[in-house]
């Protein structure tokens, strides 16, 4: 029996994203806000700005503790461990950390002195995400990576020795001229290093990248499908559970920060070009923030927020689904109402059409994508545009 009471927005868990924008060099496939290193990095000044940025966002915390932190880039491992520790210590003083907080930092094998893994761990980082991409010398060169296959393997081994609670290896498939055998060999090599988490995703050509202006020769659709299908089976046989479109984990090692994104949780974003999303229940609003993009402007700013926009009520359902449908788990109807402030009935017509096409099933409490639905997520989303 349904009750005609309008749902109310509730405060979801709160995460923090910290962006460090510098890399040794820009990769030809990368469309992130990153800048090639040119001389000595302004580590002290940038951390000062990050903390000032965070202080300006404290009114958005609304009494919550931090659930997860993700330090991304760029290449955060270009900053020394003392600066990372200062960020985390000051953040904890401003916003209390929850017990067992997950703190992830991205690192690239070619830029991290492997003896420093333990220093980042001592600074408070609990989880590393290592940008391997491939273990093939040829493919690493094509991708513009500055590390070789031996450095990639050493990085994973050192992460384990430094006693991180977890670490992730980023791995791409569908690389220029990549054969099926080469893609499977990358999975085998990664699995031999026994990472608790693997991100395995297809290379896509994005606008405003070198690959977009000079496209490489990529595998054809038939080869891509074979790589994807067989790769999924191989990862499952190796004990990795797919819990998101491109994320695979051993039991208990899912990335909590990314789960909060996909479950339409809240996150503050600090640093050059960082994005945030925050729920304001008392005002019945959901807002998105974007910080000043270029380091020079960011370092001299008085107000770090470049743009703040509101997620209109008519857009909330689609935005929720665009995130939530990335996950393999059932979608709780109550979560939809709590995170959007909308009644579940606004999805009724679209979900009914999806059910008729075999894209999902429904119970009293959940919607669940079928295997077919996971293959046609973008098609399903058109039902709610």
Short mmCIF file of C-alpha atoms in Angstrom, two decimals:
data_model
loop_
_atom_site.label_atom_id
_atom_site.label_comp_id
_atom_site.label_asym_id
_atom_site.label_seq_id
_atom_site.Cartn_x
_atom_site.Cartn_y
_atom_site.Cartn_z
CA UNK A 1 0.00 0.00 0.00
CA UNK A 2 1.54 3.28 -1.08
CA UNK A 3 1.35 6.45 1.01
CA UNK A 4 1.10 9.77 -0.78
CA UNK A 5 3.79 11.57 1.21
CA UNK A 6 6.45 13.49 -0.68
CA UNK A 7 9.92 12.08 0.04
CA UNK A 8 12.50 14.32 1.66
CA UNK A 9 16.15 14.65 0.72
CA UNK A 10 18.40 13.04 3.33
CA UNK A 11 22.09 13.65 3.91
CA UNK A 12 24.14 10.86 2.29
CA UNK A 13 27.71 9.95 3.31
CA UNK A 14 30.33 12.62 2.63
CA UNK A 15 33.59 12.09 0.74
CA UNK A 16 36.44 14.40 -0.20
CA UNK A 17 38.22 14.55 -3.55
CA UNK A 18 41.60 16.32 -3.66
CA UNK A 19 43.04 17.19 -7.07
CA UNK A 20 46.77 17.59 -7.69
CA UNK A 21 47.04 18.64 -11.34
CA UNK A 22 50.66 18.08 -12.35
CA UNK A 23 52.16 15.20 -14.34
CA UNK A 24 55.65 14.63 -15.69
CA UNK A 25 54.06 14.78 -19.13
CA UNK A 26 50.54 14.72 -20.56
CA UNK A 27 49.45 11.33 -21.89
CA UNK A 28 47.92 11.40 -25.41
CA UNK A 29 44.64 9.79 -24.29
CA UNK A 30 44.12 11.88 -21.13
CA UNK A 31 41.31 14.46 -20.94
CA UNK A 32 41.65 15.11 -17.20
CA UNK A 33 42.65 18.52 -15.89
CA UNK A 34 46.39 17.84 -15.80
CA UNK A 35 49.44 19.91 -16.66
CA UNK A 36 52.96 18.85 -17.56
CA UNK A 37 55.53 19.59 -14.90
CA UNK A 38 57.71 22.59 -15.76
CA UNK A 39 60.37 23.08 -13.12
CA UNK A 40 59.94 22.70 -9.40
CA UNK A 41 56.38 22.22 -8.21
CA UNK A 42 54.89 24.79 -5.78
CA UNK A 43 54.06 22.10 -3.25
CA UNK A 44 53.88 24.32 -0.16
CA UNK A 45 51.81 27.04 -1.85
CA UNK A 46 49.45 24.54 -3.46
CA UNK A 47 48.79 22.70 -0.20
CA UNK A 48 48.14 26.07 1.47
CA UNK A 49 45.56 26.78 -1.24
CA UNK A 50 43.97 23.33 -0.92
CA UNK A 51 43.42 23.83 2.78
CA UNK A 52 42.05 27.35 2.29
CA UNK A 53 39.72 25.88 -0.37
CA UNK A 54 38.52 23.24 2.09
CA UNK A 55 37.87 25.86 4.77
CA UNK A 56 35.65 27.77 2.33
CA UNK A 57 33.56 24.61 1.84
CA UNK A 58 33.07 23.78 5.52
CA UNK A 59 29.50 25.11 5.50
CA UNK A 60 28.62 22.24 3.15
CA UNK A 61 29.69 19.56 5.64
CA UNK A 62 26.51 19.90 7.73
CA UNK A 63 27.80 18.01 10.72
CA UNK A 64 29.02 14.92 8.87
CA UNK A 65 32.29 13.06 9.18
CA UNK A 66 34.42 12.25 6.16
CA UNK A 67 33.66 8.77 4.88
CA UNK A 68 36.41 8.50 2.23
CA UNK A 69 39.16 10.63 0.67
CA UNK A 70 40.61 10.27 -2.83
CA UNK A 71 43.77 12.14 -3.85
CA UNK A 72 43.81 12.16 -7.66
CA UNK A 73 45.35 14.00 -10.55
CA UNK A 74 47.48 14.50 -12.41
CA UNK A 75 50.05 12.53 -10.46
CA UNK A 76 49.74 13.07 -6.70
CA UNK A 77 52.86 10.99 -6.08
CA UNK A 78 54.89 13.94 -7.43
CA UNK A 79 54.20 15.56 -4.05
CA UNK A 80 56.33 14.36 -1.16
CA UNK A 81 54.86 12.43 1.74
CA UNK A 82 55.24 15.33 4.18
CA UNK A 83 52.89 17.47 2.08
CA UNK A 84 50.36 14.63 1.79
CA UNK A 85 50.52 14.23 5.58
CA UNK A 86 49.91 17.96 6.06
CA UNK A 87 46.83 17.80 3.83
CA UNK A 88 45.40 14.83 5.71
CA UNK A 89 46.22 16.08 9.21
CA UNK A 90 44.68 19.50 8.55
CA UNK A 91 41.66 17.99 6.82
CA UNK A 92 41.07 15.78 9.87
CA UNK A 93 41.27 18.84 12.12
CA UNK A 94 38.67 20.63 9.99
CA UNK A 95 36.33 17.68 9.36
CA UNK A 96 36.57 14.65 11.66
CA UNK A 97 37.32 11.37 9.90
CA UNK A 98 35.01 8.42 10.34
CA UNK A 99 36.40 5.28 11.95
CA UNK A 100 38.12 3.13 9.33
CA UNK A 101 38.17 5.92 6.73
CA UNK A 102 39.44 4.84 3.30
CA UNK A 103 42.12 7.24 1.97
CA UNK A 104 43.26 6.53 -1.59
CA UNK A 105 46.11 8.16 -3.46
CA UNK A 106 46.87 7.74 -7.15
CA UNK A 107 50.46 6.91 -8.07
CA UNK A 108 52.27 6.21 -11.31
CA UNK A 109 55.14 3.71 -11.34
CA UNK A 110 57.44 6.05 -13.27
CA UNK A 111 57.11 8.95 -10.83
CA UNK A 112 57.09 7.30 -7.43
CA UNK A 113 60.30 6.40 -5.67
CA UNK A 114 59.38 2.90 -4.55
CA UNK A 115 61.20 3.29 -1.21
CA UNK A 116 58.67 6.05 -0.41
CA UNK A 117 55.62 3.81 -0.45
CA UNK A 118 55.97 3.35 3.29
CA UNK A 119 56.21 7.14 3.77
CA UNK A 120 52.84 7.73 2.11
CA UNK A 121 51.41 4.94 4.24
CA UNK A 122 52.80 6.62 7.36
CA UNK A 123 51.30 9.92 6.17
CA UNK A 124 47.84 8.37 6.46
CA UNK A 125 47.15 6.94 2.99
CA UNK A 126 45.45 3.55 3.38
CA UNK A 127 45.03 2.57 -0.28
CA UNK A 128 47.07 3.12 -3.46
CA UNK A 129 45.74 3.24 -7.01
CA UNK A 130 48.62 2.54 -9.38
CA UNK A 131 48.32 3.65 -13.01
CA UNK A 132 49.85 0.67 -14.79
CA UNK A 133 47.61 0.66 -17.94
CA UNK A 134 49.59 -2.18 -19.57
CA UNK A 135 52.55 -4.49 -19.00
CA UNK A 136 53.57 -4.36 -22.67
CA UNK A 137 56.58 -2.17 -23.51
CA UNK A 138 55.13 -1.42 -26.95
CA UNK A 139 51.72 -0.42 -25.60
CA UNK A 140 53.20 1.71 -22.81
CA UNK A 141 55.20 3.63 -25.41
CA UNK A 142 52.10 4.16 -27.55
CA UNK A 143 50.22 5.45 -24.49
CA UNK A 144 52.99 7.91 -23.66
CA UNK A 145 53.65 6.31 -20.28
CA UNK A 146 57.01 7.07 -18.69
CA UNK A 147 57.37 3.72 -16.88
CA UNK A 148 58.26 0.31 -18.25
CA UNK A 149 56.75 -3.07 -17.53
CA UNK A 150 59.32 -3.90 -14.85
CA UNK A 151 58.63 -0.68 -12.93
CA UNK A 152 54.93 -1.47 -13.04
CA UNK A 153 55.45 -4.87 -11.46
CA UNK A 154 57.88 -3.48 -8.89
CA UNK A 155 55.37 -0.80 -7.88
CA UNK A 156 52.70 -3.40 -7.14
CA UNK A 157 55.14 -5.52 -5.15
CA UNK A 158 56.28 -2.52 -3.11
CA UNK A 159 52.67 -1.50 -2.41
CA UNK A 160 52.03 -4.89 -0.87
CA UNK A 161 55.23 -4.74 1.20
CA UNK A 162 54.32 -1.27 2.55
CA UNK A 163 51.28 -2.75 4.30
CA UNK A 164 48.53 -0.78 2.59
CA UNK A 165 45.07 -2.02 3.48
CA UNK A 166 44.40 -2.34 -0.25
CA UNK A 167 45.78 -1.31 -3.61
CA UNK A 168 44.37 -1.04 -7.09
CA UNK A 169 45.97 -1.54 -10.48
CA UNK A 170 44.56 0.51 -13.37
CA UNK A 171 44.58 -1.56 -16.56
CA UNK A 172 43.34 -0.63 -20.04
CA UNK A 173 42.18 -2.80 -22.91
CA UNK A 174 41.32 -2.02 -26.51
CA UNK A 175 44.74 -0.39 -26.91
CA UNK A 176 46.23 0.59 -30.30
CA UNK A 177 46.85 -2.58 -32.33
CA UNK A 178 46.23 -4.74 -29.27
CA UNK A 179 45.56 -8.40 -29.97
CA UNK A 180 43.30 -10.62 -27.90
CA UNK A 181 46.35 -12.50 -26.63
CA UNK A 182 48.06 -9.28 -25.53
CA UNK A 183 44.98 -8.14 -23.61
CA UNK A 184 44.69 -11.49 -21.81
CA UNK A 185 48.43 -11.44 -21.01
CA UNK A 186 47.97 -8.08 -19.27
CA UNK A 187 45.24 -9.56 -17.06
CA UNK A 188 47.40 -12.58 -16.25
CA UNK A 189 50.37 -10.41 -15.30
CA UNK A 190 48.21 -8.12 -13.17
CA UNK A 191 46.59 -11.06 -11.40
CA UNK A 192 49.99 -12.61 -10.67
CA UNK A 193 50.72 -9.53 -8.54
CA UNK A 194 47.57 -10.29 -6.50
CA UNK A 195 46.08 -6.80 -6.20
CA UNK A 196 42.90 -6.73 -4.08
CA UNK A 197 41.30 -4.44 -6.70
CA UNK A 198 41.55 -4.06 -10.48
CA UNK A 199 40.15 -1.29 -12.65
CA UNK A 200 39.90 -2.76 -16.15
CA UNK A 201 38.45 -0.41 -18.70
CA UNK A 202 38.44 0.17 -22.44
CA UNK A 203 40.49 2.97 -23.98
CA UNK A 204 38.17 5.62 -25.39
CA UNK A 205 39.19 8.52 -27.59
CA UNK A 206 38.13 11.74 -25.87
CA UNK A 207 37.90 15.25 -27.35
CA UNK A 208 40.76 17.65 -26.64
CA UNK A 209 43.38 14.89 -26.53
CA UNK A 210 46.28 14.11 -28.83
CA UNK A 211 44.66 10.79 -29.74
CA UNK A 212 41.56 12.70 -30.87
CA UNK A 213 43.54 14.85 -33.28
CA UNK A 214 45.73 11.92 -34.40
CA UNK A 215 43.62 8.78 -33.85
CA UNK A 216 45.56 5.52 -33.44
CA UNK A 217 44.46 2.23 -34.98
CA UNK A 218 42.23 0.52 -32.41
CA UNK A 219 40.90 -3.06 -32.44
CA UNK A 220 37.64 -3.50 -34.35
CA UNK A 221 34.32 -4.05 -32.60
CA UNK A 222 34.45 -7.84 -32.91
CA UNK A 223 37.90 -8.01 -31.34
CA UNK A 224 36.85 -5.56 -28.59
CA UNK A 225 33.86 -7.72 -27.73
CA UNK A 226 35.99 -10.87 -27.58
CA UNK A 227 38.49 -9.12 -25.29
CA UNK A 228 35.72 -7.84 -23.02
CA UNK A 229 33.75 -11.08 -22.84
CA UNK A 230 36.73 -13.37 -22.29
CA UNK A 231 38.42 -10.89 -19.98
CA UNK A 232 35.37 -10.81 -17.71
CA UNK A 233 35.34 -14.60 -17.54
CA UNK A 234 39.06 -14.70 -16.77
CA UNK A 235 38.75 -12.12 -13.99
CA UNK A 236 35.83 -14.01 -12.44
CA UNK A 237 37.82 -17.26 -12.54
CA UNK A 238 40.68 -15.44 -10.80
CA UNK A 239 38.38 -14.46 -7.93
CA UNK A 240 37.57 -10.87 -8.93
CA UNK A 241 33.93 -9.84 -8.60
CA UNK A 242 32.71 -7.18 -11.01
CA UNK A 243 30.81 -4.67 -8.87
CA UNK A 244 30.84 -1.73 -11.31
CA UNK A 245 31.16 -1.40 -15.09
CA UNK A 246 34.97 -1.24 -14.99
CA UNK A 247 35.80 -2.22 -11.38
CA UNK A 248 36.68 -5.69 -10.10
CA UNK A 249 37.59 -6.61 -6.53
CA UNK A 250 38.34 -9.51 -4.27
CA UNK A 251 35.57 -9.90 -1.66
CA UNK A 252 35.60 -6.99 0.79
CA UNK A 253 37.91 -4.76 -1.27
CA UNK A 254 35.50 -2.60 -3.27
CA UNK A 255 36.56 1.04 -3.52
CA UNK A 256 34.32 2.82 -1.02
CA UNK A 257 35.03 6.25 -2.49
CA UNK A 258 33.83 5.27 -5.95
CA UNK A 259 30.84 3.46 -4.47
CA UNK A 260 29.81 6.73 -2.87
CA UNK A 261 29.95 8.44 -6.29
CA UNK A 262 27.82 5.77 -7.97
CA UNK A 263 25.31 5.69 -5.12
CA UNK A 264 24.74 9.44 -5.58
CA UNK A 265 26.48 10.30 -2.34
CA UNK A 266 27.98 13.69 -1.53
CA UNK A 267 31.56 14.78 -2.06
CA UNK A 268 33.52 17.97 -1.65
CA UNK A 269 36.03 18.67 -4.40
CA UNK A 270 39.10 20.79 -3.72
CA UNK A 271 41.98 21.65 -6.02
CA UNK A 272 42.30 22.82 -9.64
CA UNK A 273 39.13 22.03 -11.58
CA UNK A 274 37.81 19.69 -8.87
CA UNK A 275 34.09 18.90 -8.96
CA UNK A 276 31.82 18.50 -5.94
CA UNK A 277 28.23 17.45 -5.32
CA UNK A 278 26.38 18.34 -2.11
CA UNK A 279 22.86 17.79 -0.80
CA UNK A 280 21.14 20.59 1.12
CA UNK A 281 18.03 18.93 2.64
CA UNK A 282 16.68 21.97 4.45
CA UNK A 283 16.62 23.91 1.18
CA UNK A 284 15.52 20.88 -0.89
CA UNK A 285 18.50 21.46 -3.19
CA UNK A 286 21.36 19.48 -4.69
CA UNK A 287 24.27 21.59 -5.90
CA UNK A 288 27.37 20.93 -7.97
CA UNK A 289 30.57 22.93 -7.60
CA UNK A 290 33.57 23.38 -9.89
CA UNK A 291 36.82 24.94 -8.72
CA UNK A 292 39.16 27.24 -10.69
CA UNK A 293 40.83 25.08 -13.31
CA UNK A 294 44.29 26.52 -14.00
CA UNK A 295 47.01 26.30 -11.31
CA UNK A 296 48.10 29.92 -11.75
CA UNK A 297 44.57 31.24 -11.18
CA UNK A 298 43.92 28.78 -8.37
CA UNK A 299 47.09 29.71 -6.48
CA UNK A 300 46.19 33.41 -6.50
CA UNK A 301 42.46 33.07 -5.82
CA UNK A 302 40.47 34.51 -2.95
CA UNK A 303 37.41 32.45 -3.84
CA UNK A 304 38.24 29.00 -5.23
CA UNK A 305 34.77 28.16 -6.58
CA UNK A 306 34.57 28.92 -10.28
CA UNK A 307 30.99 27.72 -10.74
CA UNK A 308 28.08 26.52 -8.64
CA UNK A 309 24.97 25.08 -10.25
CA UNK A 310 21.83 23.41 -8.99
CA UNK A 311 20.62 20.00 -10.09
CA UNK A 312 17.06 20.81 -11.12
CA UNK A 313 14.36 18.56 -9.66
CA UNK A 314 13.40 17.39 -13.15
CA UNK A 315 17.01 16.26 -13.73
CA UNK A 316 17.59 14.43 -10.46
CA UNK A 317 16.14 11.08 -11.50
CA UNK A 318 18.31 10.85 -14.62
CA UNK A 319 21.44 12.00 -12.77
CA UNK A 320 20.85 9.41 -10.06
CA UNK A 321 20.36 6.64 -12.62
CA UNK A 322 23.38 7.66 -14.70
CA UNK A 323 25.47 6.99 -11.62
CA UNK A 324 23.60 4.13 -9.96
CA UNK A 325 23.26 2.00 -13.09
CA UNK A 326 27.05 1.62 -13.22
CA UNK A 327 26.80 -0.76 -10.26
CA UNK A 328 25.93 -4.43 -10.50
CA UNK A 329 23.89 -4.46 -7.28
CA UNK A 330 20.11 -3.94 -7.06
CA UNK A 331 18.84 -0.36 -6.83
CA UNK A 332 16.96 0.23 -3.55
CA UNK A 333 13.80 2.23 -4.18
CA UNK A 334 14.20 3.89 -0.78
CA UNK A 335 17.71 5.02 -1.73
CA UNK A 336 16.32 6.65 -4.86
CA UNK A 337 13.82 8.64 -2.77
CA UNK A 338 16.37 9.57 -0.11
CA UNK A 339 19.03 10.73 -2.56
CA UNK A 340 16.74 12.58 -5.01
CA UNK A 341 13.82 13.74 -2.84
CA UNK A 342 11.48 12.34 -5.52
CA UNK A 343 8.78 9.67 -5.24
CA UNK A 344 9.72 6.34 -6.80
CA UNK A 345 6.64 6.55 -8.99
CA UNK A 346 8.36 9.12 -11.24
CA UNK A 347 10.33 6.15 -12.65
CA UNK A 348 7.29 3.90 -13.05
CA UNK A 349 6.67 4.33 -16.79
CA UNK A 350 10.33 4.08 -17.79
CA UNK A 351 10.94 1.06 -15.57
CA UNK A 352 7.86 -0.67 -16.95
CA UNK A 353 9.12 -0.23 -20.52
CA UNK A 354 12.54 -1.53 -19.48
CA UNK A 355 10.92 -4.58 -17.85
CA UNK A 356 8.97 -5.33 -21.02
CA UNK A 357 12.23 -5.29 -22.98
CA UNK A 358 13.93 -7.62 -20.53
CA UNK A 359 16.37 -4.97 -19.28
CA UNK A 360 15.44 -5.20 -15.60
CA UNK A 361 13.34 -6.96 -13.00
CA UNK A 362 11.45 -5.44 -10.08
CA UNK A 363 10.55 -6.38 -6.53
CA UNK A 364 8.69 -4.44 -3.87
CA UNK A 365 11.96 -2.88 -2.63
CA UNK A 366 14.38 -2.95 -5.56
CA UNK A 367 15.00 -2.66 -9.28
CA UNK A 368 17.65 -4.96 -10.71
CA UNK A 369 19.27 -4.84 -14.14
CA UNK A 370 19.37 -8.11 -16.05
CA UNK A 371 22.49 -9.24 -17.90
CA UNK A 372 20.92 -7.76 -21.02
CA UNK A 373 20.23 -4.53 -19.14
CA UNK A 374 23.89 -4.17 -18.17
CA UNK A 375 24.78 -4.40 -21.86
CA UNK A 376 22.29 -1.69 -22.85
CA UNK A 377 22.53 0.83 -20.00
CA UNK A 378 22.71 3.83 -22.33
CA UNK A 379 19.66 2.60 -24.19
CA UNK A 380 17.80 2.16 -20.91
CA UNK A 381 18.67 5.69 -19.78
CA UNK A 382 16.88 7.13 -22.83
CA UNK A 383 13.62 6.05 -21.15
CA UNK A 384 14.19 8.76 -18.54
CA UNK A 385 15.46 11.68 -20.65
#
